Short mmCIF file of C-alpha atoms in Angstrom, two decimals:
data_model
loop_
_atom_site.label_atom_id
_atom_site.label_comp_id
_atom_site.label_asym_id
_atom_site.label_seq_id
_atom_site.Cartn_x
_atom_site.Cartn_y
_atom_site.Cartn_z
CA UNK A 294 0.03 -0.12 -0.15
CA UNK A 295 1.13 3.38 -0.62
CA UNK A 296 0.49 6.71 0.79
CA UNK A 297 -1.75 7.73 -2.33
CA UNK A 298 -4.27 4.93 -0.16
CA UNK A 299 -4.39 7.71 3.02
CA UNK A 300 -5.71 11.21 2.54
CA UNK A 301 -5.95 13.64 5.43
CA UNK A 302 -7.46 17.31 5.12
CA UNK A 303 -9.22 19.68 6.59
CA UNK A 304 -12.97 19.97 5.40
CA UNK A 305 -15.16 21.55 8.15
CA UNK A 306 -13.56 19.16 10.61
CA UNK A 307 -10.51 16.70 9.99
CA UNK A 308 -11.37 14.17 7.52
CA UNK A 309 -9.53 10.60 7.27
CA UNK A 310 -9.95 8.81 4.33
CA UNK A 311 -8.32 5.12 3.97
CA UNK A 312 -9.68 3.45 0.81
CA UNK A 313 -13.56 3.30 1.43
CA UNK A 314 -13.04 4.36 5.21
CA UNK A 315 -13.93 7.97 6.03
CA UNK A 316 -13.80 9.09 9.26
CA UNK A 317 -14.63 12.74 10.58
CA UNK A 318 -13.38 14.36 13.98
CA UNK A 319 -15.18 17.14 15.18
CA UNK A 320 -16.53 18.48 12.10
CA UNK A 321 -18.16 21.88 11.56
CA UNK A 322 -20.09 21.04 8.57
CA UNK A 323 -23.39 18.79 8.52
CA UNK A 324 -22.93 17.98 4.36
CA UNK A 325 -20.22 15.41 4.37
CA UNK A 326 -21.42 12.20 3.19
CA UNK A 327 -21.09 8.78 3.65
CA UNK A 328 -18.73 9.46 6.76
CA UNK A 329 -18.44 8.31 10.56
CA UNK A 330 -18.13 11.17 12.84
CA UNK A 331 -16.23 11.24 16.38
CA UNK A 332 -17.03 14.06 18.64
CA UNK A 333 -14.04 15.17 20.79
CA UNK A 334 -16.09 16.93 23.73
CA UNK A 335 -19.24 18.81 24.36
CA UNK A 336 -18.22 22.30 23.57
CA UNK A 337 -20.16 23.59 21.19
CA UNK A 338 -17.42 24.37 18.54
CA UNK A 339 -16.30 20.75 18.69
CA UNK A 340 -20.09 19.12 18.62
CA UNK A 341 -21.71 20.28 15.58
CA UNK A 342 -21.76 16.85 14.15
CA UNK A 343 -24.47 15.95 16.60
CA UNK A 344 -26.61 17.70 14.02
CA UNK A 345 -26.37 15.73 11.52
CA UNK A 346 -29.33 13.53 11.45
CA UNK A 347 -28.46 10.12 9.67
CA UNK A 348 -24.91 9.92 10.01
CA UNK A 349 -23.26 7.70 12.48
CA UNK A 350 -21.58 9.64 15.52
CA UNK A 351 -19.47 8.54 18.28
CA UNK A 352 -18.39 10.19 21.45
CA UNK A 353 -18.32 9.64 25.31
CA UNK A 354 -21.00 9.03 27.57
CA UNK A 355 -20.88 12.09 29.27
CA UNK A 356 -20.53 14.00 26.17
CA UNK A 357 -23.87 12.44 24.67
CA UNK A 358 -25.48 13.59 27.89
CA UNK A 359 -24.19 16.91 27.97
CA UNK A 360 -25.04 17.93 24.64
CA UNK A 361 -28.53 15.91 24.70
CA UNK A 362 -29.27 19.05 26.87
CA UNK A 363 -29.14 21.68 23.97
CA UNK A 364 -30.40 19.45 20.89
CA UNK A 365 -31.67 16.45 20.33
CA UNK A 366 -29.17 13.48 19.85
CA UNK A 367 -29.93 10.82 17.19
CA UNK A 368 -27.83 7.96 15.77
CA UNK A 369 -25.31 8.26 18.45
CA UNK A 370 -23.13 6.37 20.45
CA UNK A 371 -21.15 6.43 23.21
CA UNK A 372 -17.28 5.02 23.42
CA UNK A 373 -15.27 3.99 26.47
CA UNK A 374 -11.26 4.73 26.75
CA UNK A 375 -9.29 2.92 24.95
CA UNK A 376 -12.65 1.29 23.02
CA UNK A 377 -11.73 0.26 19.89
CA UNK A 378 -14.17 1.00 16.73
CA UNK A 379 -13.32 -0.20 13.14
CA UNK A 380 -14.73 0.97 9.76
CA UNK A 381 -12.94 -0.57 6.77
CA UNK A 382 -9.52 -0.89 7.78
CA UNK A 383 -9.32 1.95 9.70
CA UNK A 384 -9.51 1.80 13.72
CA UNK A 385 -10.38 4.54 15.56
CA UNK A 386 -9.67 4.73 19.73
CA UNK A 387 -10.30 7.28 22.19
CA UNK A 388 -7.69 8.38 25.05
CA UNK A 389 -8.30 10.76 27.86
CA UNK A 390 -7.66 14.49 26.62
CA UNK A 391 -7.82 15.70 29.91
CA UNK A 392 -9.81 19.32 28.82
CA UNK A 393 -13.24 18.81 30.23
CA UNK A 394 -15.76 15.62 31.45
CA UNK A 395 -15.72 13.30 28.64
CA UNK A 396 -13.49 14.94 26.23
CA UNK A 397 -11.24 12.31 24.02
CA UNK A 398 -8.68 12.48 21.70
CA UNK A 399 -8.33 10.19 18.92
CA UNK A 400 -5.81 7.55 17.78
CA UNK A 401 -6.99 6.88 14.23
CA UNK A 402 -4.70 3.45 13.01
CA UNK A 403 -4.46 2.57 9.25
CA UNK A 404 -2.06 0.67 7.54
CA UNK A 405 0.29 3.10 6.77
CA UNK A 406 0.36 4.72 10.20
CA UNK A 407 -1.16 6.41 13.33
CA UNK A 408 -2.52 9.71 13.77
CA UNK A 409 -3.74 11.39 16.65
CA UNK A 410 -6.10 14.02 16.71
CA UNK A 411 -7.10 16.16 19.62
CA UNK A 412 -9.38 18.98 20.01
CA UNK A 413 -8.39 21.32 23.20
CA UNK A 414 -6.63 18.72 25.66
CA UNK A 415 -4.60 19.37 29.15
CA UNK A 416 -1.60 17.66 29.95
CA UNK A 417 -1.44 18.66 33.83
CA UNK A 418 -3.46 17.16 36.13
CA UNK A 419 -6.31 19.42 37.53
CA UNK A 420 -8.81 19.11 40.37
CA UNK A 421 -11.19 17.66 38.33
CA UNK A 422 -9.23 16.05 35.23
CA UNK A 423 -6.51 13.45 34.64
CA UNK A 424 -3.66 14.94 32.48
CA UNK A 425 -4.30 13.60 28.54
CA UNK A 426 -2.51 10.63 27.51
CA UNK A 427 0.85 10.50 25.06
CA UNK A 428 -0.03 8.25 22.25
CA UNK A 429 2.91 7.32 19.96
CA UNK A 430 1.94 8.59 16.87
CA UNK A 431 3.20 9.05 13.16
CA UNK A 432 1.12 12.27 12.48
CA UNK A 433 -0.36 14.34 15.38
CA UNK A 434 -2.86 17.10 14.49
CA UNK A 435 -3.93 19.71 17.07
CA UNK A 436 -7.35 21.96 16.64
CA UNK A 437 -7.59 23.70 19.87
CA UNK A 438 -9.06 26.75 20.70
CA UNK A 439 -6.45 27.95 23.38
CA UNK A 440 -3.31 27.06 20.83
CA UNK A 441 -1.85 30.09 20.55
CA UNK A 442 1.02 31.32 22.87
CA UNK A 443 -1.67 34.50 23.45
CA UNK A 444 -3.47 32.25 25.36
CA UNK A 445 -0.87 32.10 28.69
CA UNK A 446 -2.88 32.34 31.72
CA UNK A 447 -1.71 32.64 35.46
CA UNK A 448 -2.01 29.68 37.60
CA UNK A 449 -5.30 28.47 38.99
CA UNK A 450 -4.80 29.11 42.48
CA UNK A 451 -3.46 32.44 41.39
CA UNK A 452 -6.72 33.58 39.61
CA UNK A 453 -8.60 31.39 42.70
CA UNK A 454 -6.95 34.21 44.87
CA UNK A 455 -7.67 37.18 42.81
CA UNK A 456 -11.55 35.64 42.64
CA UNK A 457 -11.90 35.38 46.29
CA UNK A 458 -10.04 38.99 46.76
CA UNK A 459 -12.41 40.44 44.29
CA UNK A 460 -15.50 38.87 46.03
CA UNK A 461 -14.68 39.89 49.59
CA UNK A 462 -14.72 43.62 48.00
CA UNK A 463 -18.05 43.40 46.32
CA UNK A 464 -19.41 41.90 49.83
CA UNK A 465 -18.04 44.90 51.67
CA UNK A 466 -20.07 46.98 49.24
CA UNK A 467 -23.14 45.17 49.94
CA UNK A 468 -23.55 43.78 46.68
CA UNK A 469 -23.46 40.21 45.51
CA UNK A 470 -20.76 38.50 43.47
CA UNK A 471 -21.45 37.03 40.12
CA UNK A 472 -19.48 35.09 38.17
CA UNK A 473 -20.44 34.25 34.41
CA UNK A 474 -19.10 30.89 32.97
CA UNK A 475 -20.00 28.87 29.76
CA UNK A 476 -22.11 25.63 30.59
CA UNK A 477 -19.30 23.26 30.50
CA UNK A 478 -15.41 23.47 31.25
CA UNK A 479 -14.74 27.04 31.64
CA UNK A 480 -15.13 27.32 35.69
CA UNK A 481 -14.55 23.50 36.25
CA UNK A 482 -11.58 24.27 38.25
CA UNK A 483 -13.09 27.18 40.33
#
């Protein structure tokens, strides 16, 4: 088999084709035919595939439960960590990505090599998550919101201290402190 049999492209999501197998990871489009979709986690910028009515979709049980609170989930299946799914000659194996509850990175095994796809991920242990699992691969694809060096944040403990100090000042003024956060993940350490 030559490299001509394996094709990787960005097409509103990461699309991996090997012969007749078509795997799409974190699709942002709903018009990719004859594909099987894998969702890394429940944030809306990664879970649009759940809106595709007739296609097969896979994610963690937790991601399915979270996303089902926002729209109807059809033809979707949950995977456990390291549970292999075979599509033609391609195997897809989920691993922990360390990002939010139920988040996966996907190891895609084809005869020509191993591709690791991850959406957002975290390599450090936190109060709520174990770190992402390292996976040996030939190709690494990262599609992450906070991948830019411009997103360097203070340590969580520093942010927590700042929040407590701010809340104390607000309470002293007779007001109620209020923190706005997204429904999933961005405030999970607070």
